[in-house]
Amino acid sequence: MTGPIVKSQLIDGKLQAAETSFDSHNPATGALLGHAPEATVTDAETAVAAARRAFDTTDWATDTALRVRCLRQLHAALDEHREELRELTIAEVGAPRQLTHGPQLDEPIGIVKYYADLLESYEFTEDLGEIESRGQRHHRWVEKEAAGVVAAILPYNFPNQLALAKLAPALAAGCTVVLKGAPQTPLTTLALGELIAEHTDIPPGVVNVLSSSKPEVGAILTTHPDVDVVTFTGATTTGRAIMAAAADSVKRVFLELGGKSAMIVMEDADFVKTAMFAAFTICSHSGQGCALTSRLLVPRQHHDQIVQLVSAGLDRVNVGDPTDVKTNMGPLISEQQRDKVDGMVRRAVEAGATLVRGGQRIDPGHFYEPTLLANVDPDSEIAQEEVFGPVLAVIPFDDEEDAVRIANNSKYGLSGAVHSADEERAIRIARRIRTGTFSINGGNYFAPDVPFGGYKQSGVGRESGRSGFEEFLEEKSFARVAG
């Protein structure tokens, strides 16, 4: 990449700049990467009006063949420009190159194909047959239709995956969308809007893509009377505010929020394999993943042994330049996030946790050492609050009941994991944990066809799979007198 990147917003089918812009920086170097348009409240209102008009006055919501064609065009465009998107994602998100061959880019591109395929086979009508009532026969059926205008608001950590996991099912369902990228990673999301404008037949107004560093733009999207559905991924505190803001107009709200997931290691597990798995998991995208297992629950009698094995595993994590194919872990997204992570680690040590390794900044850029805390109090801040950094808290337990109790001792319920030589026992434990997703002995549930979401304060609704598609549908019931 040479020179600052300049991207445009997509509003009502046109790529356009704004009167002002804000900067995007490379988190690995701190260098200026590019400029993004600073959307105004007026831009947001214009985008919503365009989406409303496209939904109400065009046949987008009813023309299934058009939607299939446009989704396949989008998939082809993403595939054709995959390497450009890869370099942009590495530079702006700080994602290691190897991670872009998985959940940061390559896997998300497959989401679009999944929903195009699903749309071709999905039955929008269900026949319920006849009943006899009031001396007559009545035929009943249910039709599913698009929910309307969707406001989709993204965080910074996996912008490609999250944008496509919201956009593809919404478009497949027949909705129109206003998509707002995260202020830390605007260029990546704006690139998606450019591909839509230049390589698909998606009609004007069906997809609008905004970038803004101003909270009032997001506020407009969550309160505007012409928005029917709000889908948001991000911090639980923001999710609560969005729920409250949407209440006045009783919008459908679909939230994927924070997590503080537990990995349970039973006494019969393979400690070496499990410790390595735990070490590399917490360092995935520098710990900036809501479903990562940031609590490691271990048998008390094996605590020290497992801690040593995890520490050795963290020594093998290659931290550095995200452009290097050998790098496992890149930077945090910003200095603000690094300050937050460092503050939580220092408070954890002050509260009695043992700092085994890490806990230091790495300059230049926004890097932070893979950090291991042992003998953590399960009620402490570091065990209860989301860190969003490469920090693993090891918590000892006494027996299976104690492990389940500690795992469920959280306001969150997004994910979890268990390792045991007895798979039936592992499944039994997994079923007792109040979370939306669960990994058993390293199993990977993350794929376009698997519903993803959480219990408790980890969210409302599900993303991906048929469930994620149906989040964007309404059901209408019909009855007629039969003969």
XYZ file of C-alpha atoms in Angstrom:
483
model
C 0.000 0.000 0.000
C 1.370 3.383 -0.973
C -0.002 6.614 0.449
C -3.045 7.070 2.672
C -6.105 5.068 1.638
C -9.245 7.099 0.969
C -12.619 5.353 0.978
C -16.180 6.487 0.227
C -19.494 5.855 1.906
C -22.318 4.121 0.047
C -25.595 6.027 0.389
C -28.604 5.395 -1.849
C -26.528 3.618 -4.465
C -23.833 6.283 -4.733
C -20.285 6.288 -3.449
C -19.646 9.608 -1.804
C -17.302 11.446 0.502
C -18.253 13.650 3.444
C -17.371 17.220 4.314
C -14.865 15.988 6.883
C -12.957 12.779 7.524
C -11.225 10.958 10.341
C -8.019 8.948 10.347
C -7.449 5.223 10.529
C -4.105 4.018 11.859
C -2.155 0.787 11.556
C -2.188 -0.687 15.089
C 1.059 -2.566 14.514
C 3.043 0.556 13.680
C 0.888 3.503 14.678
C 1.330 4.928 11.175
C -1.488 6.691 9.354
C -3.247 4.200 7.112
C -6.009 6.236 5.533
C -8.969 8.576 5.797
C -12.624 7.663 6.254
C -15.630 9.935 5.683
C -17.066 11.365 8.895
C -20.758 10.654 8.467
C -23.131 13.231 9.886
C -26.545 12.783 11.422
C -27.930 14.023 8.108
C -26.003 11.281 6.266
C -27.483 8.684 8.599
C -30.991 10.027 8.104
C -30.490 10.035 4.322
C -29.284 6.435 4.429
C -32.274 5.339 6.509
C -34.658 7.143 4.150
C -33.043 5.400 1.176
C -33.345 2.002 2.859
C -36.972 2.712 3.768
C -37.833 3.727 0.223
C -36.066 0.696 -1.253
C -37.962 -1.611 1.064
C -41.376 0.002 0.637
C -41.401 0.847 -3.083
C -39.264 -1.746 -4.873
C -39.641 -5.488 -5.320
C -36.400 -6.286 -3.453
C -38.300 -7.878 -0.551
C -40.359 -10.125 -2.827
C -38.004 -10.958 -5.711
C -36.148 -14.007 -4.472
C -34.350 -14.593 -7.774
C -32.935 -11.048 -7.709
C -31.666 -11.508 -4.191
C -29.998 -14.806 -5.036
C -28.304 -13.263 -8.068
C -27.058 -10.270 -6.081
C -25.709 -12.417 -3.267
C -23.829 -14.564 -5.763
C -22.428 -11.419 -7.390
C -21.287 -10.184 -3.992
C -19.649 -13.522 -3.241
C -17.835 -13.423 -6.598
C -16.656 -9.846 -5.972
C -15.346 -10.725 -2.517
C -13.556 -13.723 -3.958
C -12.053 -11.685 -6.813
C -10.794 -8.964 -4.455
C -9.850 -11.332 -1.650
C -6.140 -10.466 -1.620
C -6.757 -6.710 -1.571
C -9.135 -7.205 1.337
C -6.567 -9.407 3.054
C -3.882 -6.722 2.958
C -6.328 -4.068 4.153
C -7.519 -6.270 7.006
C -3.973 -7.006 8.142
C -3.065 -3.323 8.024
C -6.151 -1.848 9.676
C -7.325 -4.588 12.042
C -3.858 -5.790 13.027
C -4.922 -9.352 12.281
C -2.047 -11.781 11.620
C -1.921 -12.956 8.035
C -2.564 -16.550 9.089
C -5.816 -15.467 10.807
C -7.106 -13.907 7.583
C -7.078 -17.389 6.079
C -9.695 -18.263 8.708
C -12.241 -16.145 10.601
C -10.859 -12.741 9.640
C -11.588 -13.069 5.904
C -11.669 -16.379 4.037
C -14.327 -18.042 6.187
C -16.586 -14.952 6.216
C -16.603 -14.829 2.422
C -18.228 -18.269 2.574
C -21.103 -16.801 4.609
C -22.436 -15.057 1.508
C -22.539 -18.288 -0.491
C -24.197 -20.103 2.406
C -27.110 -17.652 2.475
C -27.463 -17.589 -1.311
C -27.768 -21.388 -1.214
C -30.184 -21.292 1.729
C -32.371 -18.723 -0.004
C -32.756 -20.957 -3.062
C -34.172 -23.794 -0.949
C -35.911 -21.984 1.913
C -39.668 -22.477 2.241
C -41.281 -19.122 3.015
C -44.748 -20.699 3.297
C -45.895 -23.390 5.711
C -49.235 -25.101 5.184
C -50.995 -25.864 8.487
C -53.892 -27.750 6.915
C -57.548 -27.452 7.846
C -59.485 -27.350 11.088
C -63.211 -27.379 11.826
C -64.474 -24.389 13.795
C -67.879 -22.765 14.193
C -69.456 -25.212 11.813
C -67.019 -24.572 8.964
C -63.742 -25.862 7.602
C -60.851 -23.409 7.714
C -57.574 -23.651 5.830
C -54.550 -22.059 7.571
C -51.049 -21.244 6.454
C -48.065 -19.132 7.541
C -45.949 -16.914 5.313
C -42.572 -15.482 6.268
C -41.550 -12.090 4.973
C -38.764 -9.560 5.417
C -38.754 -7.675 8.710
C -37.961 -4.312 7.098
C -35.125 -1.808 7.451
C -32.115 -3.070 9.408
C -29.515 -0.968 11.205
C -26.339 -3.034 11.603
C -23.604 -1.687 13.869
C -20.173 -3.320 13.988
C -17.234 -3.530 16.396
C -13.589 -3.471 15.347
C -12.344 -6.963 16.102
C -13.634 -9.069 13.170
C -15.112 -6.474 10.787
C -15.359 -8.690 7.709
C -16.952 -11.594 9.528
C -19.394 -9.458 11.468
C -20.406 -7.312 8.509
C -21.148 -10.322 6.314
C -22.818 -12.299 9.123
C -25.309 -9.447 9.445
C -25.559 -8.273 5.853
C -25.880 -11.593 4.007
C -28.839 -13.041 5.962
C -30.593 -9.662 6.082
C -30.348 -9.308 2.306
C -31.355 -12.913 1.762
C -34.454 -12.318 3.883
C -35.390 -9.307 1.755
C -34.469 -6.573 4.217
C -32.681 -3.349 3.380
C -29.679 -2.344 5.464
C -27.766 0.596 6.869
C -24.374 -0.744 7.930
C -22.106 1.291 10.189
C -18.482 0.249 10.559
C -16.441 0.613 13.735
C -14.527 3.887 14.106
C -11.282 1.914 14.615
C -11.674 -0.107 11.388
C -13.768 1.982 8.975
C -11.787 1.326 5.791
C -12.370 -2.420 5.868
C -16.143 -1.984 6.049
C -16.224 0.821 3.480
C -14.401 -1.484 1.058
C -17.403 -3.810 1.249
C -19.686 -0.953 0.237
C -17.477 -0.169 -2.737
C -17.654 -3.778 -3.939
C -21.447 -3.727 -3.639
C -21.696 -0.508 -5.633
C -19.283 -1.527 -8.363
C -19.828 -5.272 -8.783
C -23.443 -6.136 -7.933
C -26.972 -5.371 -9.124
C -28.144 -4.582 -5.596
C -30.569 -1.674 -6.166
C -29.912 1.817 -4.778
C -30.850 2.145 -1.125
C -30.870 -1.583 -0.380
C -27.408 -1.396 1.196
C -25.959 1.771 2.704
C -22.532 1.776 4.354
C -21.489 4.559 6.729
C -18.374 5.394 8.697
C -18.279 7.711 11.689
C -16.376 8.292 14.885
C -19.322 10.184 16.386
C -21.718 8.393 18.776
C -24.691 10.460 17.604
C -24.664 8.668 14.245
C -25.101 5.294 15.916
C -27.763 6.803 18.163
C -29.801 7.883 15.133
C -29.705 4.365 13.729
C -30.978 2.811 16.959
C -33.822 5.286 17.508
C -34.992 6.272 14.027
C -38.697 5.437 13.558
C -38.069 4.054 10.069
C -35.659 1.396 11.353
C -37.391 -1.898 12.130
C -34.485 -4.054 13.336
C -31.241 -3.203 15.113
C -28.416 -5.730 15.099
C -25.365 -4.836 17.137
C -22.190 -6.621 18.142
C -20.042 -5.106 20.864
C -19.792 -4.341 24.544
C -22.619 -5.323 26.870
C -22.811 -1.787 28.277
C -23.512 -0.433 24.788
C -25.970 -3.249 24.136
C -27.972 -2.279 27.206
C -28.111 1.321 25.987
C -29.294 0.191 22.542
C -32.062 -1.934 24.066
C -33.225 1.036 26.106
C -33.065 3.396 23.120
C -35.007 1.001 20.898
C -37.751 0.504 23.468
C -39.621 3.709 22.595
C -40.425 2.394 19.121
C -40.422 -1.299 20.163
C -37.853 -2.261 17.571
C -36.654 -5.787 17.199
C -33.186 -5.826 18.774
C -30.630 -8.519 18.037
C -27.480 -8.280 20.164
C -24.214 -10.223 20.304
C -22.388 -8.882 23.336
C -19.552 -9.651 25.715
C -18.233 -12.891 27.101
C -16.113 -14.292 29.898
C -16.050 -17.885 28.798
C -14.573 -20.723 30.832
C -12.471 -23.650 29.637
C -12.827 -26.524 32.109
C -9.961 -29.005 32.366
C -10.977 -32.224 34.108
C -8.434 -34.346 35.987
C -8.447 -37.035 33.254
C -7.689 -34.614 30.399
C -4.469 -34.559 28.380
C -2.850 -31.627 30.205
C -0.126 -31.014 27.629
C -2.526 -30.806 24.694
C -5.117 -28.820 26.627
C -2.565 -26.322 27.946
C -1.295 -25.639 24.428
C -4.875 -25.235 23.201
C -5.630 -22.761 26.004
C -2.463 -20.769 25.348
C -3.018 -20.292 21.633
C -6.744 -19.658 22.061
C -6.261 -16.672 24.374
C -3.731 -15.191 21.943
C -6.013 -15.496 18.921
C -6.303 -11.955 17.558
C -4.574 -10.768 20.751
C -7.493 -11.928 22.866
C -9.888 -9.562 21.076
C -12.670 -12.084 20.640
C -15.875 -12.159 22.657
C -16.126 -15.974 22.618
C -12.517 -16.725 23.568
C -12.068 -18.778 26.729
C -10.372 -16.288 29.033
C -10.975 -18.283 32.235
C -9.110 -21.582 32.619
C -10.654 -23.776 35.311
C -8.297 -26.509 36.533
C -8.321 -29.174 39.286
C -6.812 -27.659 42.392
C -4.361 -30.541 42.854
C -3.032 -30.023 39.300
C -3.082 -26.217 39.293
C 0.658 -25.602 39.372
C 1.416 -28.294 36.803
C -1.104 -26.940 34.310
C 0.040 -23.361 34.892
C 3.602 -24.373 33.984
C 2.386 -26.102 30.830
C 0.297 -23.100 29.754
C 3.232 -20.770 30.397
C 5.412 -22.969 28.196
C 2.705 -22.845 25.521
C 2.602 -19.050 25.636
C 6.368 -19.029 25.118
C 5.725 -20.637 21.738
C 3.311 -17.920 20.573
C 5.062 -15.790 17.955
C 4.142 -12.162 18.648
C 5.042 -9.562 16.044
C 4.483 -8.179 12.562
C 1.016 -9.294 11.406
C 2.179 -9.323 7.774
C 4.566 -12.198 8.558
C 3.064 -15.625 7.856
C 4.793 -16.998 10.975
C 3.168 -14.506 13.354
C 0.509 -15.958 15.662
C -0.422 -12.775 17.519
C -0.442 -9.147 16.430
C -1.244 -5.903 18.245
C -4.237 -4.690 20.175
C -6.389 -2.288 18.208
C -5.370 0.941 19.995
C -3.401 2.487 22.815
C -6.657 3.009 24.677
C -7.362 -0.720 24.577
C -3.803 -1.520 25.654
C -4.180 0.839 28.618
C -7.402 -0.939 29.593
C -5.804 -4.383 29.423
C -2.726 -3.292 31.361
C -4.847 -1.663 34.052
C -6.895 -4.813 34.561
C -3.762 -6.954 34.845
C -2.228 -4.640 37.435
C -5.423 -4.561 39.490
C -5.608 -8.359 39.339
C -2.121 -8.658 40.830
C -3.013 -6.126 43.509
C -6.075 -8.237 44.311
C -3.924 -11.336 44.917
C -3.527 -13.077 41.556
C -0.068 -14.405 40.690
C 1.510 -12.918 37.563
C 3.226 -15.938 36.003
C 4.347 -14.272 32.800
C 3.580 -11.267 30.593
C 1.913 -8.130 31.824
C 4.145 -5.834 29.781
C 3.707 -3.549 26.792
C 5.718 -4.197 23.640
C 6.640 -1.173 21.544
C 6.331 0.159 18.893
C 2.674 -0.316 18.058
C -0.051 -1.446 20.437
C 1.363 -4.860 21.390
C 0.934 -6.515 24.772
C 2.681 -9.634 26.012
C 0.681 -12.860 26.320
C -0.189 -12.807 30.005
C -0.891 -15.600 32.474
C -2.447 -15.048 35.893
C -2.667 -17.937 38.363
C -4.600 -18.574 41.587
C -7.289 -16.163 40.478
C -10.266 -15.516 42.751
C -13.383 -16.485 40.736
C -15.222 -13.416 42.070
C -12.474 -10.918 41.225
C -12.654 -8.327 38.446
C -10.265 -10.218 36.177
C -12.478 -13.321 36.442
C -15.760 -11.474 35.983
C -15.139 -8.686 33.475
C -14.227 -8.940 29.803
C -10.585 -7.967 29.203
C -10.424 -8.177 25.390
C -6.713 -8.811 25.492
C -4.264 -11.761 25.653
C -4.819 -12.405 29.355
C -5.658 -15.862 30.718
C -6.932 -16.220 34.291
C -6.361 -19.657 35.874
C -8.904 -20.581 38.545
C -8.641 -23.769 40.654
C -11.696 -25.920 41.438
C -12.279 -28.773 43.886
C -14.525 -31.172 41.930
C -16.941 -31.333 39.018
C -19.725 -29.569 40.891
C -17.357 -26.776 41.848
C -16.167 -26.434 38.247
C -19.733 -26.109 36.962
C -20.565 -23.577 39.676
C -17.542 -21.411 38.849
C -18.166 -21.613 35.105
C -21.756 -20.436 35.615
C -20.658 -17.724 38.058
C -20.778 -15.016 35.394
C -23.196 -12.458 34.049
C -22.104 -13.662 30.609
C -22.970 -16.856 28.767
C -21.488 -16.730 25.292
C -19.226 -19.741 25.007
C -17.217 -22.341 26.878
C -15.111 -25.456 26.585
C -14.411 -28.657 28.448
C -11.600 -31.199 28.131
C -11.921 -34.740 29.456
C -10.878 -38.227 28.393
C -14.479 -39.293 29.058
C -16.431 -37.687 26.226
C -19.834 -38.528 27.672
C -18.808 -36.863 30.910
C -17.595 -33.831 28.937
C -20.929 -33.556 27.124
C -22.783 -33.875 30.428
C -20.747 -31.009 31.869
C -21.225 -28.920 28.724
C -24.996 -29.253 28.982
C -24.893 -27.814 32.503
C -23.112 -24.618 31.478
C -25.414 -21.705 30.606
C -23.863 -20.602 27.342
C -24.904 -20.379 23.704
C -21.939 -22.268 22.236
C -19.605 -24.928 23.591
C -16.446 -26.728 22.501
C -15.843 -30.319 23.642
C -12.247 -31.535 23.534
C -11.284 -28.876 21.014
C -14.333 -29.144 18.763
C -14.896 -26.112 16.503
C -18.503 -24.956 16.221
C -17.749 -21.752 14.292
C -19.158 -21.992 10.752
C -21.799 -20.221 8.609
C -24.437 -22.882 9.331
C -24.061 -22.851 13.140
C -26.169 -20.435 15.249
C -23.953 -18.168 17.356
C -25.070 -16.120 20.340
C -25.303 -16.083 24.080
C -27.302 -16.506 27.251
C -27.702 -13.897 29.984
C -25.900 -10.602 29.285
C -24.061 -12.047 26.297
C -26.887 -11.123 24.009
C -30.292 -11.603 22.452
C -30.888 -13.706 19.342
C -28.576 -15.763 17.160
C -26.240 -14.993 14.279
C -25.459 -17.437 11.432
C -27.307 -20.567 10.398
C -31.031 -20.727 9.708
C -31.593 -19.022 13.046
C -29.552 -16.032 11.915
C -31.599 -15.838 8.713
C -34.908 -16.015 10.555
C -33.904 -13.145 12.857
C -34.669 -10.949 9.838
C -38.087 -12.453 9.034
C -41.604 -11.757 10.265
C -44.347 -14.408 10.316
C -47.856 -13.714 9.066
C -50.655 -16.217 9.664
C -53.564 -16.622 7.230
C -56.892 -18.433 7.273
C -59.663 -18.837 4.711
C -62.938 -20.654 4.742
C -62.364 -23.937 2.957
C -65.274 -24.819 0.731
